[in-house]
XYZ file of N, CA and C in Angstrom:
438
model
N 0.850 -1.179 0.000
C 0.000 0.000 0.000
C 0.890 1.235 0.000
N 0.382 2.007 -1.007
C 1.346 3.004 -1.017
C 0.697 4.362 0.125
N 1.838 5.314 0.440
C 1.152 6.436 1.615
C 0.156 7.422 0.954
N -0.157 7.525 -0.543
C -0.840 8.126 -1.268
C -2.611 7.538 -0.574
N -2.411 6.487 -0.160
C -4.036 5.690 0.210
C -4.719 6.394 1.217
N -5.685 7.113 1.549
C -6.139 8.009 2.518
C -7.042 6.631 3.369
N -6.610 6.663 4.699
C -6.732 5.471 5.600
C -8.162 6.187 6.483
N -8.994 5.759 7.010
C -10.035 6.493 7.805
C -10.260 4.786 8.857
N -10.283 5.872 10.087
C -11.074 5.040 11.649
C -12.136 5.323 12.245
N -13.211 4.674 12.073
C -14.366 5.096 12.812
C -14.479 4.315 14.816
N -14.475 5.195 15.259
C -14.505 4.587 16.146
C -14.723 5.366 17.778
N -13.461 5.441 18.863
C -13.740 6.617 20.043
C -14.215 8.067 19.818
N -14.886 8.825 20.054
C -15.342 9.991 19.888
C -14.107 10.554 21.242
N -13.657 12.264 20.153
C -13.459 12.830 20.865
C -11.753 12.935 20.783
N -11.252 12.165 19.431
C -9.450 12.272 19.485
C -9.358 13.957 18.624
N -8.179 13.897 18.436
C -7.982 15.120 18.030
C -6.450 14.700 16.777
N -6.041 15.000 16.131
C -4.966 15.341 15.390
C -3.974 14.801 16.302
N -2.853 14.029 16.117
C -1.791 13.540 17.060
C -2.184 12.559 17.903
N -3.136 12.482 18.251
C -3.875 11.156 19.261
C -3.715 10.318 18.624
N -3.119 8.898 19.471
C -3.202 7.311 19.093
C -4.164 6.234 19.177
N -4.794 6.032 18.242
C -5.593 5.103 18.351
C -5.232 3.704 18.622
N -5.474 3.076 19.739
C -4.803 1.660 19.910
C -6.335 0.424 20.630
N -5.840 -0.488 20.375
C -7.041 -1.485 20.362
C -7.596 -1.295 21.825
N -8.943 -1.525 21.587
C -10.081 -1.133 23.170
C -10.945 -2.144 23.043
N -10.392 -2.935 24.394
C -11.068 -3.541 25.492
C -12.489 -3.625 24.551
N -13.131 -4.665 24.765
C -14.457 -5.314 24.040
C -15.894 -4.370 24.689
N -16.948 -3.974 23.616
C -17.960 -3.262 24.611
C -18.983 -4.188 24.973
N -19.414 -4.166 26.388
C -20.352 -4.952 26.760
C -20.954 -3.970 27.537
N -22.738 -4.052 27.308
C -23.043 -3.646 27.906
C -23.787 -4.675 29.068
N -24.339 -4.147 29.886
C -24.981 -5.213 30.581
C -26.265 -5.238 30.604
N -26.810 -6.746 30.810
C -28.013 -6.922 30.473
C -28.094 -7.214 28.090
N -26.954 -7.203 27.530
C -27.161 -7.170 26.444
C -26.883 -8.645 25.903
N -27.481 -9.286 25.083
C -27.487 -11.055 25.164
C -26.186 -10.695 23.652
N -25.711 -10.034 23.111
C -24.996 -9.865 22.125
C -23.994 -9.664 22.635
N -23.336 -8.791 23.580
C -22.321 -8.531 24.040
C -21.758 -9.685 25.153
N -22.873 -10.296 25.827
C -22.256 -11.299 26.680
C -21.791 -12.378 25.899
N -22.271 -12.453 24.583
C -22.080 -13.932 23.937
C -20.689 -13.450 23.188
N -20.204 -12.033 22.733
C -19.161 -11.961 22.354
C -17.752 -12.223 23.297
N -18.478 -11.469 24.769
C -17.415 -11.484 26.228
C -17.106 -12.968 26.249
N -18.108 -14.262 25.846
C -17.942 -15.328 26.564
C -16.995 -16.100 24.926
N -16.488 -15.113 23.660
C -16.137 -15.887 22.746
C -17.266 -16.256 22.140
N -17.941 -16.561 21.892
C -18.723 -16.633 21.038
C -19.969 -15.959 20.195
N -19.752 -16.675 19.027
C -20.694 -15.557 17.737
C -21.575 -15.357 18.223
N -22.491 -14.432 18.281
C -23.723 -13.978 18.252
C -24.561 -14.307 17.211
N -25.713 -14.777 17.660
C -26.807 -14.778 16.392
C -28.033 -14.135 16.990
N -28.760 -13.470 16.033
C -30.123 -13.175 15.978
C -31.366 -14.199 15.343
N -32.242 -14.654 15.847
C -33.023 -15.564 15.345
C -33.403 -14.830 14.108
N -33.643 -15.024 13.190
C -34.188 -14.585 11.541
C -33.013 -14.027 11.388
N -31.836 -13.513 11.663
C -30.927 -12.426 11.425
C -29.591 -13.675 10.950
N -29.288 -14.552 11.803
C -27.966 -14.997 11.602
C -27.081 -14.146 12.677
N -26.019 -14.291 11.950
C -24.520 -13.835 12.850
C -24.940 -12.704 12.844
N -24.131 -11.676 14.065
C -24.265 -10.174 13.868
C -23.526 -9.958 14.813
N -23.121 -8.640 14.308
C -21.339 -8.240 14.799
C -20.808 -9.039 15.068
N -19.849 -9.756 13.863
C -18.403 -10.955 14.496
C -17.485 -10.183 15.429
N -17.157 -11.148 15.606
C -16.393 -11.436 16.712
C -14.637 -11.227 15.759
N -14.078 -10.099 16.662
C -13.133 -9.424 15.860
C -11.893 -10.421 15.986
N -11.233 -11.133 14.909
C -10.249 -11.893 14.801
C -8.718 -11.455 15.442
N -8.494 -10.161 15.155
C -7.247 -9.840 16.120
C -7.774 -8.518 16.721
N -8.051 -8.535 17.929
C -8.680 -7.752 19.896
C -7.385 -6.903 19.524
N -6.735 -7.350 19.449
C -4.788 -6.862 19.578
C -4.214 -5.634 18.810
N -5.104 -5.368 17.732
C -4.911 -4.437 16.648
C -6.137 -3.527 16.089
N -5.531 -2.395 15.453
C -6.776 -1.517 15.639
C -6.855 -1.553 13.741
N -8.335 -1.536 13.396
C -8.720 -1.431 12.299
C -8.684 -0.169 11.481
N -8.090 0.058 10.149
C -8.487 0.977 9.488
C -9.132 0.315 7.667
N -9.779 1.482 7.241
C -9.838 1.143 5.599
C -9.784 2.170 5.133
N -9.911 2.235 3.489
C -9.563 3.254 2.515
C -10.923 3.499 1.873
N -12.305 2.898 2.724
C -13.681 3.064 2.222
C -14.142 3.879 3.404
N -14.426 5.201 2.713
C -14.837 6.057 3.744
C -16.070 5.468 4.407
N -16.784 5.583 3.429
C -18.238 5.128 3.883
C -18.366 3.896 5.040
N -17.326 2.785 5.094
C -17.123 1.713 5.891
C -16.708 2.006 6.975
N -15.562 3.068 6.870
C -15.389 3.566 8.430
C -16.490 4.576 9.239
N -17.374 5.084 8.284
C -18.503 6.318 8.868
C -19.314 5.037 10.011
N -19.514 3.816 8.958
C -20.310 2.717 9.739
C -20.067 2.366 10.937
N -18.455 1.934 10.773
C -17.963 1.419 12.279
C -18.224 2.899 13.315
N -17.973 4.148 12.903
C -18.123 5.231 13.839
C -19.327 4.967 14.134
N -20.461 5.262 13.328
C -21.867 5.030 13.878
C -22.121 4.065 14.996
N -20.902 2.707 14.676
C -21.127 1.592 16.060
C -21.412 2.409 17.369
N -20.619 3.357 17.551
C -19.791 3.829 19.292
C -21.102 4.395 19.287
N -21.554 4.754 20.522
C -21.802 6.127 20.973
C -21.264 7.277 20.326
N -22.218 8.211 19.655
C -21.477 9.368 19.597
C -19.810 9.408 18.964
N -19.918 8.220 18.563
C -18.497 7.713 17.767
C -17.730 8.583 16.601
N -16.881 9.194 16.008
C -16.187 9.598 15.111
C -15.405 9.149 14.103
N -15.201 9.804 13.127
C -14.716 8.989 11.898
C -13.278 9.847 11.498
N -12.164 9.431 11.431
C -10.764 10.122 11.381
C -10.432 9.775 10.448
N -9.284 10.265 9.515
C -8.107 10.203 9.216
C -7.153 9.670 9.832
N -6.360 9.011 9.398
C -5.030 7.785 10.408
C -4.055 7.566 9.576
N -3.038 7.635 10.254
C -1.747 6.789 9.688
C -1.146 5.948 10.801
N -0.957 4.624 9.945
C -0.637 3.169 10.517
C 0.560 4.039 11.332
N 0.818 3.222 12.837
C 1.698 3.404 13.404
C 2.213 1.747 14.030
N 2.926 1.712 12.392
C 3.301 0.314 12.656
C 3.221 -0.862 11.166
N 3.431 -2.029 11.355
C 3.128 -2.920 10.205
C 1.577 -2.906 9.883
N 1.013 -2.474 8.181
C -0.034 -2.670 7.723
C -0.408 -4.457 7.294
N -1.206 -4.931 8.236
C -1.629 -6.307 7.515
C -3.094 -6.349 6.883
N -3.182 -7.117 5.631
C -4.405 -7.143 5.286
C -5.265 -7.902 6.372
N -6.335 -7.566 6.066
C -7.507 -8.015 7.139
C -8.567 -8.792 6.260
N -8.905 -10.199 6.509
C -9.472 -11.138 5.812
C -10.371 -10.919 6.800
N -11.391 -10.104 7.369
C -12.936 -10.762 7.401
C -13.422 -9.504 6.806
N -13.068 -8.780 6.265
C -14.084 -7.975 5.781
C -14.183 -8.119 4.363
N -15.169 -7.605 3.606
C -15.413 -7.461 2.362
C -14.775 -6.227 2.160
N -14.886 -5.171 2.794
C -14.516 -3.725 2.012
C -12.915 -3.883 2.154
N -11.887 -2.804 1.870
C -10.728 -3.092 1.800
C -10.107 -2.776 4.027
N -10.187 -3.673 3.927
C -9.255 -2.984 5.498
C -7.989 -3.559 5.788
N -7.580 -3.037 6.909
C -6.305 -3.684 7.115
C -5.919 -3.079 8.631
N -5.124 -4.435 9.447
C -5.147 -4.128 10.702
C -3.900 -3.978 10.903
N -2.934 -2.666 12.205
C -2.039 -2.341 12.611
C -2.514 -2.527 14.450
N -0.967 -2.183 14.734
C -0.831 -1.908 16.126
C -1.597 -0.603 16.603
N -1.391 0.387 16.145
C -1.919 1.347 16.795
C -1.975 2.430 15.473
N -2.925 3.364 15.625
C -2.702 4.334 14.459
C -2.823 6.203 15.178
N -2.433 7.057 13.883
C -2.389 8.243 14.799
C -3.253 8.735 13.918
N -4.227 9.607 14.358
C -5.161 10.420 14.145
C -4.135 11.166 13.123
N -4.912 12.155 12.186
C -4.114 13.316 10.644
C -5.328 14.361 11.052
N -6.719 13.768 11.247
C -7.714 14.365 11.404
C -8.965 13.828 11.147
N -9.868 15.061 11.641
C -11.371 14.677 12.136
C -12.375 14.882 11.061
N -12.985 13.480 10.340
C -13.584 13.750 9.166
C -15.381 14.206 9.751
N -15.563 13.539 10.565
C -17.084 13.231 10.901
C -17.591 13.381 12.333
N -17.963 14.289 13.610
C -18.223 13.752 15.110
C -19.349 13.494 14.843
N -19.465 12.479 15.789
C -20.906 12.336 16.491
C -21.527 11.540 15.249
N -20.736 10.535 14.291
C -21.868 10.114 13.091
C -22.998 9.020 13.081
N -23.560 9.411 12.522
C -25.310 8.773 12.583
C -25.465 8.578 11.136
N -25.418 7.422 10.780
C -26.212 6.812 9.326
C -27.797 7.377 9.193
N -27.818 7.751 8.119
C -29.412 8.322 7.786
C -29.851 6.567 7.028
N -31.180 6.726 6.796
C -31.414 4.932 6.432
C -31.213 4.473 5.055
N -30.593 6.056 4.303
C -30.311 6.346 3.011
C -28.970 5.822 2.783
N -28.083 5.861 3.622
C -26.713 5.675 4.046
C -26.759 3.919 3.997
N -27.767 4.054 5.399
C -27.621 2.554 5.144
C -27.950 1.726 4.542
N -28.791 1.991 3.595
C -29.252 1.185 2.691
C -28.201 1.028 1.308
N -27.481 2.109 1.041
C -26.286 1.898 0.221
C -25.780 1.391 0.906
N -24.748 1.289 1.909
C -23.938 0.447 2.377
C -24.475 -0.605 2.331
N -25.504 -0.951 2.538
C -26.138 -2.624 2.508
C -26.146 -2.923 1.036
N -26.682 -2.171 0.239
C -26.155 -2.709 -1.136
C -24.521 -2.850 -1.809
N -23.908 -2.106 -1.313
C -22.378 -2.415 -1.887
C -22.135 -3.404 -0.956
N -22.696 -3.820 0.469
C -22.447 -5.170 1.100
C -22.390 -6.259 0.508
N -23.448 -6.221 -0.776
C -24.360 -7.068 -0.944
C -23.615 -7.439 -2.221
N -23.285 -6.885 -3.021
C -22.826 -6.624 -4.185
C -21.277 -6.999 -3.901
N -21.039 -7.118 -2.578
C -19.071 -7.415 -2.512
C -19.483 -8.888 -2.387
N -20.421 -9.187 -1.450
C -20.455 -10.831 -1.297
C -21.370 -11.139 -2.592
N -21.437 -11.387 -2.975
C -22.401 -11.775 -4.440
C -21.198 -11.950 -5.049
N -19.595 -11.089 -5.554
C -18.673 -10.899 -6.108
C -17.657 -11.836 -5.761
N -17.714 -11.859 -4.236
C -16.780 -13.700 -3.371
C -17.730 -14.279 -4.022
N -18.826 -14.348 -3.736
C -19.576 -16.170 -3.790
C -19.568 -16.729 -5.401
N -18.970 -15.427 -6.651
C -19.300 -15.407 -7.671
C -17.740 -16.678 -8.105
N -16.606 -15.598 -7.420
C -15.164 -15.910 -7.453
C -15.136 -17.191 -6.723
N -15.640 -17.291 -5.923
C -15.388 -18.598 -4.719
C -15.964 -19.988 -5.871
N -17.283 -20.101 -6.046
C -18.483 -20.965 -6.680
C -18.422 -20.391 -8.096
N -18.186 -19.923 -8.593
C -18.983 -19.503 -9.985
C -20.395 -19.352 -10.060
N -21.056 -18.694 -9.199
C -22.145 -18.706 -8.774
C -22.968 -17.334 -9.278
């Protein structure tokens, strides 16, 4: 990856320019049957839904991608969550569970603040659910010839 790639983190609300983003502790809330089943290791499912929010393969490293729109999403996760600008502070590895392009480091440093406080409109999310949809349709096409 060359440094020309503009990297974005959605995620803690509230960094600033120079701040390090480094991997955080799992959120559970309590009383939530999703978060305890992630605390206890294991996937979550929703009855009619399937899996929802996996279960992050490396806890150890903090996520970025070069799809804005993918990181606005993960910001929307947090509370009041934010969407940055980052540069890897550290080895870039590709990241095999996502569909969009990401890739996980040790820690990253804030460049700057694209988005506070972001909230998907259902317009938002409904594109993102279609380019979801349209990346796995594109594996299952490559995978199966399907």
């Amino acid at each position: 990856m060359t440094s020309s790639v503009r990297l974005f983190h959605g995620g803690v609300p509230g960094l600033v320019a120079g701040d390090r983003v480094v991997p955080a502790p799992p959120h559970v809330v309590d009383g939530c049957p999703i978060c305890a089943a992630k605390a206890a290791g294991v996937q979550p499912a929703v009855p009619g839904l399937g899996n929802v929010d996996p279960i992050t393969e490396r806890p150890d490293r903090v996520y970025v991608t070069s799809d804005r729109e993918y990181g606005r999403f993960y910001a929307s996760k947090r509370w009041l969550g934010d969407l940055y600008t980052v540069e890897p502070a550290g080895e870039l590895e590709v990241s095999t569970e996502d569909l969009f392009p990401t890739w996980c480091v040790e820690a990253a440093v804030v460049t700057g603040v694209v988005s506070r406080a972001v909230r998907l409109t259902d317009r938002q999310r409904l594109t993102l659910t279609r380019r979801w949809k349209a990346l796995e349709d594109a594996q299952r096409f490559a995978r199966y010839g399907l």
